[in-house]
Short mmCIF file of C-alpha atoms and ligand atoms in Angstrom, two decimals:
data_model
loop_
_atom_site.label_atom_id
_atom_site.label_comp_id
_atom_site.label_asym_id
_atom_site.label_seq_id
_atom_site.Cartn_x
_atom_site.Cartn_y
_atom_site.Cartn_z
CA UNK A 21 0.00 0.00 0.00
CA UNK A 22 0.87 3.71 -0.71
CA UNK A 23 2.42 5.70 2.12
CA UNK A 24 3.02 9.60 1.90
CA UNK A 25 5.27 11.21 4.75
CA UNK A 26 5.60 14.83 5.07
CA UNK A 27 8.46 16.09 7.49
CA UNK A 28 11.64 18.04 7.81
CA UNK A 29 14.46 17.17 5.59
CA UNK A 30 17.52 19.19 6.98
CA UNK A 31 20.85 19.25 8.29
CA UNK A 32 21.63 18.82 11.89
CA UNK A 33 24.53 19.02 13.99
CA UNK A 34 24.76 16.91 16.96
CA UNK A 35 26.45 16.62 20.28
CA UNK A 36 26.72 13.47 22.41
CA UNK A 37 28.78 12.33 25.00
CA UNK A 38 30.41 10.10 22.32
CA UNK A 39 31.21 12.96 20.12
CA UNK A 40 30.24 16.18 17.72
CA UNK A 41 28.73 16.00 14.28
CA UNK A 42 29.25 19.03 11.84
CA UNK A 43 25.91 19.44 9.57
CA UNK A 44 24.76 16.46 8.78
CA UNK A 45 21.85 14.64 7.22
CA UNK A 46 18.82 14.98 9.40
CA UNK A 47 15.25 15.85 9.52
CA UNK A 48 12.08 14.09 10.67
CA UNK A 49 10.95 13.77 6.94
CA UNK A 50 14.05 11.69 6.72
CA UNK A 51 14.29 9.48 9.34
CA UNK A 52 10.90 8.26 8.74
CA UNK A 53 11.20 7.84 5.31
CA UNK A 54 14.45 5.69 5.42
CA UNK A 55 12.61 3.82 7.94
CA UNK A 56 9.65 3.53 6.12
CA UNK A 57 11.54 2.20 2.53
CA UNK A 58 12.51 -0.92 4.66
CA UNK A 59 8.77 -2.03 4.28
CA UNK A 60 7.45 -0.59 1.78
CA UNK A 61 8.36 0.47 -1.89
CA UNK A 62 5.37 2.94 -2.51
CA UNK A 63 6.30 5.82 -0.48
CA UNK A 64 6.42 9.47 -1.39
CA UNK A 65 7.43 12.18 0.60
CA UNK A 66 6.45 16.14 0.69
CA UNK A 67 9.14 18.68 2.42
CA UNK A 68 11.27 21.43 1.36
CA UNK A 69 15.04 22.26 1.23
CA UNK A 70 17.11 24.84 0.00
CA UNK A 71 19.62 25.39 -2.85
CA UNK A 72 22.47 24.39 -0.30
CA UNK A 73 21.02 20.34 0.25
CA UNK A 74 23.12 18.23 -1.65
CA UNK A 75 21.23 16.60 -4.63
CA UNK A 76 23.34 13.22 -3.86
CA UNK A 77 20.73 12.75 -0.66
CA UNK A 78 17.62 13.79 -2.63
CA UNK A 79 19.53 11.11 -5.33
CA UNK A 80 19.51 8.67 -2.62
CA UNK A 81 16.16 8.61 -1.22
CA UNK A 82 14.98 7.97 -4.64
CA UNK A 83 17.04 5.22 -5.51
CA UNK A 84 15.25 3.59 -2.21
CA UNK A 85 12.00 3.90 -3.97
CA UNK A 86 11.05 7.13 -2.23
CA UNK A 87 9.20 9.44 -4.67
CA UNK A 88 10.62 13.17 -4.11
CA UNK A 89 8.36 14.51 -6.55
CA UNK A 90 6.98 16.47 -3.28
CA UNK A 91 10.33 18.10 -2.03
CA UNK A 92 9.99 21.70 -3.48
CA UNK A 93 13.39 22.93 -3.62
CA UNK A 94 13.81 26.71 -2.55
CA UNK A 95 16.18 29.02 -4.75
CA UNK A 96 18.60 30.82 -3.48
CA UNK A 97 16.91 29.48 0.50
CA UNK A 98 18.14 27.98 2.93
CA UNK A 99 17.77 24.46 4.42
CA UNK A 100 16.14 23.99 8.01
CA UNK A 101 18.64 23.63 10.57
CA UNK A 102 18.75 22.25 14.06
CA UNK A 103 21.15 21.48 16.81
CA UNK A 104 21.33 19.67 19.62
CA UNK A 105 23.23 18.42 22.55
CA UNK A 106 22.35 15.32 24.72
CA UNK A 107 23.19 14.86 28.20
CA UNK A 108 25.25 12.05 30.03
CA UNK A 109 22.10 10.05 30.66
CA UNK A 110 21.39 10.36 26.46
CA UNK A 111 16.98 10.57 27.38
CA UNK A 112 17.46 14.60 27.42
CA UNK A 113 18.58 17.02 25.26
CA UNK A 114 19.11 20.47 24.70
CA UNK A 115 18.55 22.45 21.57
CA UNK A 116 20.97 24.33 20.88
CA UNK A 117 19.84 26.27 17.57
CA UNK A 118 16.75 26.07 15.15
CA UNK A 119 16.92 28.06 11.88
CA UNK A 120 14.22 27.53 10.10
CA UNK A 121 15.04 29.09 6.96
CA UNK A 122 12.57 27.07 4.03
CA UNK A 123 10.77 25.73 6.95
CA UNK A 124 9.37 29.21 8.09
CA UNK A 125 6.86 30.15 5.58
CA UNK A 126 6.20 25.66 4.50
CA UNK A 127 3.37 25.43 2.04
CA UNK A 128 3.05 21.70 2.01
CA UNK A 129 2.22 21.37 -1.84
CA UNK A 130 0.68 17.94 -2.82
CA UNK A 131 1.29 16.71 -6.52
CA UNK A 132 -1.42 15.59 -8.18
CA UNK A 133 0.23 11.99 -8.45
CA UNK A 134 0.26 11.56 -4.74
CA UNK A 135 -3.91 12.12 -4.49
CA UNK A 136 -5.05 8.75 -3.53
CA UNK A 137 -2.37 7.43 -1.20
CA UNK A 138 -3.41 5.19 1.63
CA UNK A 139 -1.45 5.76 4.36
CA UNK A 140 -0.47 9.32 5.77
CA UNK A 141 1.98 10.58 8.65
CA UNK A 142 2.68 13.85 9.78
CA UNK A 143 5.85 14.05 10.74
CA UNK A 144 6.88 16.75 13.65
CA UNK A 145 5.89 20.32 12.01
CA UNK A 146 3.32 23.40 12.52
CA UNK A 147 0.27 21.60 13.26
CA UNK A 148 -1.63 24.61 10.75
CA UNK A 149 0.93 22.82 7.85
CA UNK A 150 0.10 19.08 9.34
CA UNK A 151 -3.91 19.70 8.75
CA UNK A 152 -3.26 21.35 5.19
CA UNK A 153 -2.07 17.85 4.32
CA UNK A 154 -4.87 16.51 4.95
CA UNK A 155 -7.21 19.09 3.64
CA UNK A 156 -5.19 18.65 0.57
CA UNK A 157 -6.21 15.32 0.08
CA UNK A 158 -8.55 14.70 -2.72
CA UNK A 159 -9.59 11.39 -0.39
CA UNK A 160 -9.24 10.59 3.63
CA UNK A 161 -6.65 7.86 3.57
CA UNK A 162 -7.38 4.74 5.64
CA UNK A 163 -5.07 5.83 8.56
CA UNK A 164 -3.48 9.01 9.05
CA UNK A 165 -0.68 9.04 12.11
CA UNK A 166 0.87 12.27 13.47
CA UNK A 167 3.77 13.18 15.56
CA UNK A 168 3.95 16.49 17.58
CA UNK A 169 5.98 17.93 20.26
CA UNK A 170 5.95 20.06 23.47
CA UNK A 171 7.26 23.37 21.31
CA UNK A 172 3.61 23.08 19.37
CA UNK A 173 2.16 22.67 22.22
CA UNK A 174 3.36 25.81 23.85
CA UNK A 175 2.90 28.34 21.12
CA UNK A 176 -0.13 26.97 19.11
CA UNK A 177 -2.05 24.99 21.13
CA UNK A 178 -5.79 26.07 19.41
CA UNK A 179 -4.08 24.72 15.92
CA UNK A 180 -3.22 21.28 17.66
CA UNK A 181 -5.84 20.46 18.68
CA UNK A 182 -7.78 21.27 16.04
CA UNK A 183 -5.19 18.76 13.89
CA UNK A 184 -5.41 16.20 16.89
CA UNK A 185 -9.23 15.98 16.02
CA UNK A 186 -8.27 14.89 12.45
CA UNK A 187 -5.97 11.59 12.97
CA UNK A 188 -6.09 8.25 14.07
CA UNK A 189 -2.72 7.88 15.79
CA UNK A 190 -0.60 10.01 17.97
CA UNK A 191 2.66 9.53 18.50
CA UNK A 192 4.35 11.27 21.68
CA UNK A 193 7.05 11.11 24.06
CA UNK A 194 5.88 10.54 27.88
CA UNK A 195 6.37 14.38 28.79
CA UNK A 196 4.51 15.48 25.56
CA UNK A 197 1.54 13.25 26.40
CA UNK A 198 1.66 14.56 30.35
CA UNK A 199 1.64 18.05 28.35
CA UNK A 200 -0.74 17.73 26.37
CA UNK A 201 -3.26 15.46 28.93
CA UNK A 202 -2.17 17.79 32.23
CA UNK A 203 -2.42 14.80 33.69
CA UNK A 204 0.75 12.37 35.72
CA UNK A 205 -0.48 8.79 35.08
CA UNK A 206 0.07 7.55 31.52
CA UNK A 207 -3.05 5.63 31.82
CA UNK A 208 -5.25 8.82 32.56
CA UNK A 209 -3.51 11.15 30.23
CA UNK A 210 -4.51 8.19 27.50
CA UNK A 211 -7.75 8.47 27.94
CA UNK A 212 -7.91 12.54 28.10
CA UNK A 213 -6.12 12.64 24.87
CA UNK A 214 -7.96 9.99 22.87
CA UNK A 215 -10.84 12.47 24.01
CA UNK A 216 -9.34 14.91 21.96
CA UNK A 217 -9.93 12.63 18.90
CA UNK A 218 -7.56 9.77 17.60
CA UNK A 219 -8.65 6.21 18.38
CA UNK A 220 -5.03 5.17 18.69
CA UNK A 221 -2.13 6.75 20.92
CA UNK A 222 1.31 5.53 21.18
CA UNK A 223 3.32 6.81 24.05
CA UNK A 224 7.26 6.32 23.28
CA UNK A 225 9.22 5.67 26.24
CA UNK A 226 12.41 5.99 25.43
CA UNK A 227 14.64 3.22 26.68
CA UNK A 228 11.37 2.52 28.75
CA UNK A 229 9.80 1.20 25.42
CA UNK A 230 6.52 2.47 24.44
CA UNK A 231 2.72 1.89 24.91
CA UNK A 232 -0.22 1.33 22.72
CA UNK A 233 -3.55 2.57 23.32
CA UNK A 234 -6.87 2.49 22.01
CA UNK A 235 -10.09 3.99 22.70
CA UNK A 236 -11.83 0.15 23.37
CA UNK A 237 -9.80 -0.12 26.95
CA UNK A 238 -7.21 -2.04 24.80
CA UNK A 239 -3.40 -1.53 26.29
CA UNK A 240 -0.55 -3.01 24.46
CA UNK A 241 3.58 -2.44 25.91
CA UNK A 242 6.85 -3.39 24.11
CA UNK A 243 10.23 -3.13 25.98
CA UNK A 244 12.83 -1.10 24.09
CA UNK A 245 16.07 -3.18 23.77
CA UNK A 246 18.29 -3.45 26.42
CA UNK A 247 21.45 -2.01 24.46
CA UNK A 248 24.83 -2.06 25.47
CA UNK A 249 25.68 1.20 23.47
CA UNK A 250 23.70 4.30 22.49
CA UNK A 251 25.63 6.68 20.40
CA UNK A 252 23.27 9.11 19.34
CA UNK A 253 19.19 9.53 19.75
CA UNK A 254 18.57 12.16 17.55
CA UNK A 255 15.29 10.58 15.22
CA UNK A 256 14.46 7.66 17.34
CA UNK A 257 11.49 8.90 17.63
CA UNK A 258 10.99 9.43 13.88
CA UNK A 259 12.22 6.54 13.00
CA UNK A 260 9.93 4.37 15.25
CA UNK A 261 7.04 6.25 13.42
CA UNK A 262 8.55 5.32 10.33
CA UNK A 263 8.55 1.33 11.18
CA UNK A 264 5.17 1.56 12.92
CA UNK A 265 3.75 2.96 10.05
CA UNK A 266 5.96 1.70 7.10
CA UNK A 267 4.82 -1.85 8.45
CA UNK A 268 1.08 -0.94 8.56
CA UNK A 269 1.25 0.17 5.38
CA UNK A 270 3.23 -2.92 4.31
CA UNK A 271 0.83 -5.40 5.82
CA UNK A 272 -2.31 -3.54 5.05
CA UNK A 273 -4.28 -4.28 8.84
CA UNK A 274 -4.99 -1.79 10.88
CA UNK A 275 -6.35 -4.29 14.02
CA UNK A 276 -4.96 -3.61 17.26
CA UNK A 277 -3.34 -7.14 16.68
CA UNK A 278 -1.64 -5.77 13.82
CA UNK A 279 -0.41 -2.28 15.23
CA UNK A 280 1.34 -4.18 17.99
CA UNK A 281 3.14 -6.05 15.82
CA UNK A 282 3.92 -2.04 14.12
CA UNK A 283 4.98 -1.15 17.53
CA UNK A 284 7.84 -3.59 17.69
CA UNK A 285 8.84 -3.05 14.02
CA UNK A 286 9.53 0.48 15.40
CA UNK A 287 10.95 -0.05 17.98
CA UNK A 288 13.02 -2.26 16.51
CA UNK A 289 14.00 -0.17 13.66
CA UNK A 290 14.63 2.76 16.15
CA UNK A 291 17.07 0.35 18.18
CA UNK A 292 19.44 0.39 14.89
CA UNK A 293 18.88 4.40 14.36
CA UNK A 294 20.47 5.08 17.65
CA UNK A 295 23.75 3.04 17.33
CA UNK A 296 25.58 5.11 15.14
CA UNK A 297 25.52 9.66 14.80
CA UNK A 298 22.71 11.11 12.40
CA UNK A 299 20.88 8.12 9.60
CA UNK A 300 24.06 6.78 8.77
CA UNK A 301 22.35 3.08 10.63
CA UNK A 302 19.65 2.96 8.57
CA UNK A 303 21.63 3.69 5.58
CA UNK A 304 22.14 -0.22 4.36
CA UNK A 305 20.33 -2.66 6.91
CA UNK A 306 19.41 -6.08 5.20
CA UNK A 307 15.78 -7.57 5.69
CA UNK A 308 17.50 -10.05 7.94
CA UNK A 309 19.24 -7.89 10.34
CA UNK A 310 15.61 -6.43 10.68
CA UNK A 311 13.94 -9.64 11.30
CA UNK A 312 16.65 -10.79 13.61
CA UNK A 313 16.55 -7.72 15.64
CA UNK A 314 12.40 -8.08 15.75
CA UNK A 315 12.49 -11.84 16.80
CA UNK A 316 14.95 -10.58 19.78
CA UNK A 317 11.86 -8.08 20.92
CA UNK A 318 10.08 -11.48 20.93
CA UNK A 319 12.27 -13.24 22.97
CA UNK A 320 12.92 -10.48 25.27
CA UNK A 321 9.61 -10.35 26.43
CA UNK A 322 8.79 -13.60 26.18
CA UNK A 323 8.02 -16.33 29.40
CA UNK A 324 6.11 -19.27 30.49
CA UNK A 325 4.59 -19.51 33.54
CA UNK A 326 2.54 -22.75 35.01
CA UNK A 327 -0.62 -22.09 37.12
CA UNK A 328 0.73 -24.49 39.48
CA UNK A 329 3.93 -22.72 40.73
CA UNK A 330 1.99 -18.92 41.52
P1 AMP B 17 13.68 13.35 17.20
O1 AMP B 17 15.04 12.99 17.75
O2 AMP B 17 12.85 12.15 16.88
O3 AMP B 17 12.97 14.35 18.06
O4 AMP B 17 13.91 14.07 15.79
C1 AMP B 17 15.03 14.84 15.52
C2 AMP B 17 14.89 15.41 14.12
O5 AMP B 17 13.82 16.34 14.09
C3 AMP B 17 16.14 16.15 13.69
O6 AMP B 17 16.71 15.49 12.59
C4 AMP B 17 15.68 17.57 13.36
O7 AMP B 17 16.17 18.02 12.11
C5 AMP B 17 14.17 17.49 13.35
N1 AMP B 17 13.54 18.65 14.01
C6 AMP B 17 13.89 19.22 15.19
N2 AMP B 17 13.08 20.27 15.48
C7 AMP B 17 12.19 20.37 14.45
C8 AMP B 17 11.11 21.27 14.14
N3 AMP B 17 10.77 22.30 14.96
N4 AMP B 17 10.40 21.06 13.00
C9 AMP B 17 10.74 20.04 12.18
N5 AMP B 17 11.74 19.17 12.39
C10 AMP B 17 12.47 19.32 13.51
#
């Protein structure tokens, strides 16, 4: 099935305890769609850059399959840019710089070829250019998934949540989703945000895992993988999104049955995207690596127990 991903393609320049990046490859927009080719070979993606992105990486993305047709490319602009720097314990981060450059005035134009698609996510962006999407859209696509964060949440709340109202999934971090809920427990804040509209919430954890949620009481968890060494977060997030959905999309079920098994293709998928700086992981992973790395979020969480011995 068709998947369309709009998000940031940009550079970034990282800092970990491991190291320093200069500009690099980065961007929502990317990381998902990287993630994303892995599963399936119909995906297009809308963004913007400027005249200084290198046409190798645009080159690149297409010879995965991904259809750029949608990346307007801004004359004499420049590309979005964003820095960060992670802290010893690698969950938090600072940002250090945003320039938005092309991202700042983002009209999110849809080619005509890309009218029909049947999967949609929203990468991280203004949640007024996340709902022209999907205004955009000749036809509602069978699922439609969005990301946000706490910055959108700050300084355009009205706009969020009149995007929220439109999708089927959320994706957040644990802070964004006691944000956005006001509310401490995980379990309550679930159930204030699916109020707010989508039938399906995913709350990433970071090396806490992540949870499923839907609005039937339904509660699925996977464990992130225990890993003996994180080099750099930056698009874990993104890329999750880009497994969860990528293998929706692939497998064509959208059953709560079926979107746990999405939840521990992303999370498997975002276990590679954090063991080397920037995408440079998810560059040239082989179908088997993937299903190796998903069977060990099997086993991890995996037991027997007889009725006998409790
Ligand atoms: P994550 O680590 O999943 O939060 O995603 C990091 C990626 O998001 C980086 O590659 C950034 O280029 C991109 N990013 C950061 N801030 C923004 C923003 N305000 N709008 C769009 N993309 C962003």
């Amino acid at each position: 099935m068709s998947l369309l991903t709009v998000g940031s393609v940009a550079f970034d320049a990282i800092e970990t305890p491991f190291g320093k990046t200069d500009k690099i490859i980065g961007g929502a927009g990317t990381y998902i769609a990287l993630s994303s080719s892995y599963f399936t070979n119909d995906q297009k993606i809308v963004s913007v850059v400027g005249e200084d992105f290198p046409n190798e990486t645009l080159e690149d993305l297409k010879a995965r399959g991904i259809d750029i047709d949608g990346i307007q490319i801004k004359e004499g602009e420049k590309t979005f840019f964003w820095s960060g720097k992670y802290h010893n314990d690698m969950n938090s981060r600072d940002t250090l710089v945003t320039e938005l450059n092309v991202l700042g005035d983002f009209d999110p134009i849809i080619p005509e070829s890309y009218q029909g698609v049947d999967y949609l996510m929203l990468g991280n962006l203004a949640p007024s250019v996340q709902r022209q999407v999907i205004e955009r859209l000749n036809e509602r696509p069978k699922l439609i998934a969005m990301d946000t964060m706490n910055f959108w949440m700050d300084i355009a709340w009205d706009d969020l949540m009149q995007t929220i109202k439109m999708v089927d999934v959320l994706i957040i971090n644990d802070e964004e989703a006691r944000q956005l809920s006001k509310e401490y427990s995980l379990v309550k804040a679930a159930k204030v945000i699916m109020d707010m509209g989508p039938k399906y919430l995913i709350i990433k954890k970071g090396e806490h895992g992540a949870l499923l949620f839907n609005t039937n009481g339904n509660v699925f968890f996977a464990p992130a993988l225990p890993l003996e060494e994180v080099f750099d977060p930056t698009g874990a997030g993104d890329t999750f999104a880009g497994g969860f959905v990528g293998y929706l999309a692939k497998t064509d079920d959208i059953s709560f049955d079926n979107m746990k098994r999405a939840v521990v293709t992303g999370s498997a998928m975002a276990s590679f995207c954090v063991e080397k700086f920037g995408t440079e992981r998810l560059q040239n992973l082989s179908q088997g690596e993937i299903y190796n790395r998903i069977m060990e979020f099997v086993d991890l969480a995996q037991f027997d127990i007889k009725k006998e011995l409790v």
